[in-house]
Short mmCIF file of C-alpha atoms in Angstrom, two decimals:
data_model
loop_
_atom_site.label_atom_id
_atom_site.label_comp_id
_atom_site.label_asym_id
_atom_site.label_seq_id
_atom_site.Cartn_x
_atom_site.Cartn_y
_atom_site.Cartn_z
CA MET A 301 0.10 0.05 0.01
CA ILE A 302 1.19 3.34 -0.63
CA PHE A 303 0.41 6.59 1.14
CA GLU A 304 0.77 10.31 -0.02
CA LEU A 305 1.76 12.56 2.95
CA LYS A 306 1.34 16.16 2.81
CA GLN A 307 2.29 18.76 5.90
CA LYS A 308 -1.01 19.76 7.63
CA LYS A 309 -1.62 23.43 8.33
CA ASP A 310 -4.00 23.65 11.47
CA LYS A 311 -3.55 26.49 13.98
CA PHE A 312 -5.27 24.23 16.89
CA LEU A 313 -3.10 21.57 16.31
CA ASP A 314 0.17 23.52 16.21
CA LYS A 315 -0.83 25.26 19.40
CA ALA A 316 -1.83 21.87 21.18
CA TYR A 317 1.69 20.55 19.80
CA LYS A 318 3.74 23.40 21.04
CA ASP A 319 1.87 23.74 24.50
CA SER A 320 2.45 20.00 24.99
CA MET A 321 5.96 19.92 24.09
CA LYS A 322 6.51 22.70 26.47
CA GLU A 323 4.84 21.06 29.43
CA LEU A 324 6.25 17.79 28.85
CA ASN A 325 9.64 19.25 28.55
CA ASP A 326 9.12 20.83 32.15
CA PHE A 327 7.49 17.77 33.68
CA TYR A 328 10.16 15.33 32.61
CA GLY A 329 13.05 17.64 32.81
CA ILE A 330 14.14 16.97 29.24
CA ASN A 331 15.04 19.92 26.92
CA TRP A 332 13.68 18.36 23.76
CA THR A 333 14.26 21.10 21.12
CA ARG A 334 15.96 19.54 18.23
CA ASN A 335 14.51 16.62 16.03
CA THR A 336 11.29 16.96 17.86
CA PRO A 337 8.37 14.50 17.25
CA LYS A 338 6.34 14.32 14.06
CA ILE A 339 2.49 13.94 14.28
CA PHE A 340 0.65 12.08 11.55
CA VAL A 341 -3.02 12.25 11.30
CA VAL A 342 -4.97 8.94 10.21
CA ASN A 343 -8.27 9.25 8.50
CA SER A 344 -9.75 5.97 8.41
CA ARG A 345 -9.84 2.55 10.08
CA GLU A 346 -8.49 0.72 7.13
CA ASP A 347 -5.55 2.98 7.20
CA LYS A 348 -5.05 2.49 10.99
CA ALA A 349 -5.19 -1.17 10.57
CA PHE A 350 -2.47 -1.23 7.71
CA LEU A 351 -0.31 1.18 9.70
CA LYS A 352 -0.65 -1.16 12.94
CA GLY A 353 -0.57 -4.31 11.28
CA ASP A 354 2.81 -5.41 12.38
CA MET A 355 2.25 -4.37 15.92
CA GLY A 356 -0.37 -7.03 16.60
CA ASN A 357 -3.33 -4.82 17.59
CA GLY A 358 -4.68 -4.40 14.06
CA SER A 359 -7.62 -2.16 13.63
CA ALA A 360 -8.93 -2.43 17.52
CA GLY A 361 -11.81 0.03 17.30
CA TRP A 362 -11.06 1.69 20.72
CA ILE A 363 -7.44 2.87 19.69
CA VAL A 364 -7.14 6.52 18.59
CA GLY A 365 -3.50 7.13 18.94
CA TRP A 366 -0.04 5.32 19.06
CA THR A 367 3.53 5.73 19.12
CA PRO A 368 5.49 3.28 16.89
CA THR A 369 8.98 4.72 17.33
CA THR A 370 10.79 7.06 19.67
CA ASP A 371 9.89 10.16 17.76
CA THR A 372 6.74 9.45 15.83
CA VAL A 373 2.85 9.96 16.89
CA PHE A 374 -0.14 8.62 15.00
CA VAL A 375 -3.74 9.91 15.91
CA MET A 376 -6.90 9.64 14.33
CA ASN A 377 -8.36 12.58 12.66
CA ARG A 378 -10.58 14.35 15.28
CA LEU A 379 -13.45 14.64 12.98
CA LYS A 380 -13.22 11.08 12.11
CA ILE A 381 -13.11 9.45 15.46
CA LYS A 382 -16.83 9.16 15.51
CA THR A 383 -17.34 7.45 12.50
CA GLU A 384 -13.79 5.41 12.38
CA THR A 385 -13.43 4.14 15.97
CA SER A 386 -15.47 2.71 18.82
CA HIS A 387 -15.65 6.13 20.43
CA LYS A 388 -19.19 7.07 18.93
CA LYS A 389 -19.45 10.36 20.85
CA GLY A 390 -16.44 11.41 19.31
CA TYR A 391 -13.73 14.12 20.95
CA THR A 392 -14.20 17.67 21.84
CA LYS A 393 -11.20 20.04 20.78
CA GLU A 394 -10.18 20.09 24.52
CA GLN A 395 -10.11 16.25 24.67
CA TYR A 396 -8.27 15.88 21.27
CA LYS A 397 -5.68 18.33 22.79
CA TYR A 398 -5.08 16.18 25.65
CA LEU A 399 -4.92 13.01 23.36
CA ILE A 400 -2.08 14.68 21.61
CA LYS A 401 -0.07 15.32 24.86
CA HIS A 402 -0.89 11.82 26.00
CA GLU A 403 0.73 10.45 22.99
CA LEU A 404 3.67 12.85 23.34
CA SER A 405 4.06 11.78 26.86
CA HIS A 406 4.63 8.26 25.69
CA LEU A 407 7.71 9.64 23.57
CA PHE A 408 9.15 11.11 26.72
CA PHE A 409 8.77 8.18 28.79
CA LYS A 410 10.65 6.10 26.48
CA ILE A 411 13.55 8.48 26.52
CA LEU A 412 13.62 7.93 30.44
CA ILE A 413 13.29 4.26 30.64
CA LYS A 414 15.33 3.28 27.45
CA GLY A 415 13.91 0.24 26.78
CA GLY A 416 13.60 -1.09 30.36
CA PHE A 417 10.49 -2.97 31.75
CA ARG A 418 7.42 -1.00 31.53
CA PRO A 419 4.18 -2.29 33.14
CA VAL A 420 1.04 -1.12 31.02
CA TRP A 421 -0.40 0.45 33.82
CA LEU A 422 2.72 2.45 34.32
CA TRP A 423 3.03 3.38 30.72
CA GLU A 424 -0.62 4.54 30.27
CA GLY A 425 -0.79 6.10 33.96
CA VAL A 426 1.99 8.38 33.30
CA ALA A 427 0.50 9.48 29.89
CA ILE A 428 -2.81 9.97 31.58
CA TYR A 429 -1.39 11.91 34.55
CA THR A 430 0.87 14.37 32.37
CA SER A 431 -1.86 14.92 29.98
CA GLU A 432 -4.55 15.88 32.41
CA GLN A 433 -6.97 13.52 31.07
CA ASP A 434 -8.19 12.29 34.52
CA LYS A 435 -10.00 15.70 34.68
CA PHE A 436 -12.89 14.02 32.51
CA LYS A 437 -13.40 11.40 35.00
CA LYS A 438 -15.02 10.95 38.43
CA ARG A 439 -12.51 10.76 41.54
CA LEU A 440 -11.64 7.19 42.71
CA GLU A 441 -13.08 6.30 46.17
CA GLU A 442 -10.46 3.28 45.95
CA PHE A 443 -8.09 1.38 43.77
CA LYS A 444 -9.35 -2.13 42.59
CA GLN A 445 -8.56 -2.65 38.97
CA PHE A 446 -5.36 -1.25 37.49
CA LEU A 447 -2.70 -3.96 38.89
CA SER A 448 -4.48 -6.41 36.75
CA PHE A 449 -2.91 -4.56 33.58
CA TYR A 450 0.89 -5.36 33.75
CA ASP A 451 0.78 -6.50 30.00
CA SER A 452 -2.50 -5.76 28.70
CA HIS A 453 -4.74 -2.81 27.94
CA MET A 454 -8.13 -4.42 28.46
CA SER A 455 -9.81 -7.21 30.59
CA GLU A 456 -10.65 -10.42 28.26
CA ASP A 457 -14.31 -9.62 28.68
CA GLY A 458 -13.88 -6.12 27.84
CA LYS A 459 -15.47 -4.59 30.87
CA THR A 460 -12.47 -3.15 32.52
CA SER A 461 -9.43 -1.22 31.04
CA VAL A 462 -6.09 0.26 32.12
CA TYR A 463 -7.22 3.65 31.55
CA TYR A 464 -9.43 4.54 34.43
CA GLU A 465 -7.56 4.07 37.42
CA SER A 466 -3.68 4.26 36.50
CA GLY A 467 -3.48 7.76 35.91
CA PHE A 468 -4.95 8.48 39.54
CA PHE A 469 -2.20 6.01 40.87
CA VAL A 470 0.46 8.02 39.28
CA GLU A 471 -0.90 11.19 40.59
CA MET A 472 -0.76 9.92 44.02
CA LEU A 473 2.90 8.85 43.72
CA VAL A 474 3.92 12.17 42.40
CA GLU A 475 1.81 14.35 44.89
CA LYS A 476 2.56 12.14 48.01
CA PHE A 477 6.17 11.40 47.28
CA GLY A 478 7.27 13.91 44.84
CA LYS A 479 8.15 14.19 41.27
CA GLU A 480 11.89 13.93 41.76
CA LYS A 481 11.63 10.52 43.37
CA PHE A 482 9.01 9.40 40.70
CA LEU A 483 11.43 10.39 37.69
CA ASN A 484 14.33 8.79 39.27
CA PHE A 485 12.47 5.58 39.76
CA LEU A 486 11.25 5.88 35.96
CA LYS A 487 15.00 6.17 35.35
CA SER A 488 15.89 3.18 37.31
CA LEU A 489 13.57 1.05 35.05
CA GLN A 490 16.32 1.02 32.45
CA LYS A 491 18.04 -1.91 33.87
CA VAL A 492 14.55 -3.86 35.20
CA LYS A 493 13.68 -6.84 32.85
CA ASN A 494 10.61 -8.41 34.42
CA ARG A 495 7.80 -7.99 36.81
CA LYS A 496 9.63 -9.52 39.89
CA GLU A 497 12.47 -7.00 39.46
CA PHE A 498 9.98 -4.23 38.80
CA ASP A 499 8.05 -4.64 42.07
CA LYS A 500 11.16 -5.15 43.96
CA LEU A 501 12.33 -1.72 42.79
CA PHE A 502 9.11 -0.15 43.46
CA PHE A 503 9.16 -1.53 47.28
CA LYS A 504 12.63 -0.17 47.62
CA THR A 505 11.69 3.33 46.23
CA TYR A 506 8.06 3.83 47.87
CA LYS A 507 8.41 1.38 50.87
CA PHE A 508 5.03 -0.17 50.25
CA LYS A 509 4.05 -3.07 48.04
CA LEU A 510 1.93 -2.98 45.21
CA ASN A 511 -1.31 -4.49 46.42
CA TYR A 512 -4.56 -2.67 46.81
CA LYS A 513 -4.70 -2.67 50.72
CA GLU A 514 -1.32 -0.96 50.94
CA ILE A 515 -2.11 1.38 47.99
CA ASN A 516 -5.56 2.28 49.23
CA LYS A 517 -4.24 2.98 52.75
CA PHE A 518 -1.89 5.71 51.43
CA TYR A 519 -4.56 6.93 48.98
CA LYS A 520 -7.29 7.63 51.73
CA ASN A 521 -4.77 9.28 54.01
#
């Protein structure tokens, strides 16, 4: 299949991109100003399926953005999300702005961990927290789902996903223990190879275990 590319001139997208890069540089402590990421806008589920075909997730209807490399973002066209994905309500401009920031955040995350072990809940949780997408959700009373998503985005029955709780957990870590500790934890993942090593490093860093009883004790205090 052959694609024809052209540069997209859009003031809204340009501003969303520039604002996101500035804020993410500040959060991650990275000065990414050269060879900055490129964003490609995808217009159909067929194009999405082709572009993601070698990544094992094909044309999954819920996917609206992804980052196949360390400097490339693909996002569905905002005006096509309602018809070309399972998000039948579509995205407002504000939601789309945060989607762009979410995907860009994944690229910064990749820079910090350099191929180290990354649980899906942490991968998505950091992107959700840094893009402020939790503002569209009801606040949690307690955590009870996200630890099921070390290596998947959705439950087998499709009723729960990594996206609801993980951002709130990252928020808790940053606000209760500080951003510096959190970023140092992410950098330490460069040498982590599996879940056992990850859980050990987490306990060493935060002095509590990754189970809902201990997590909710910190969350509610």
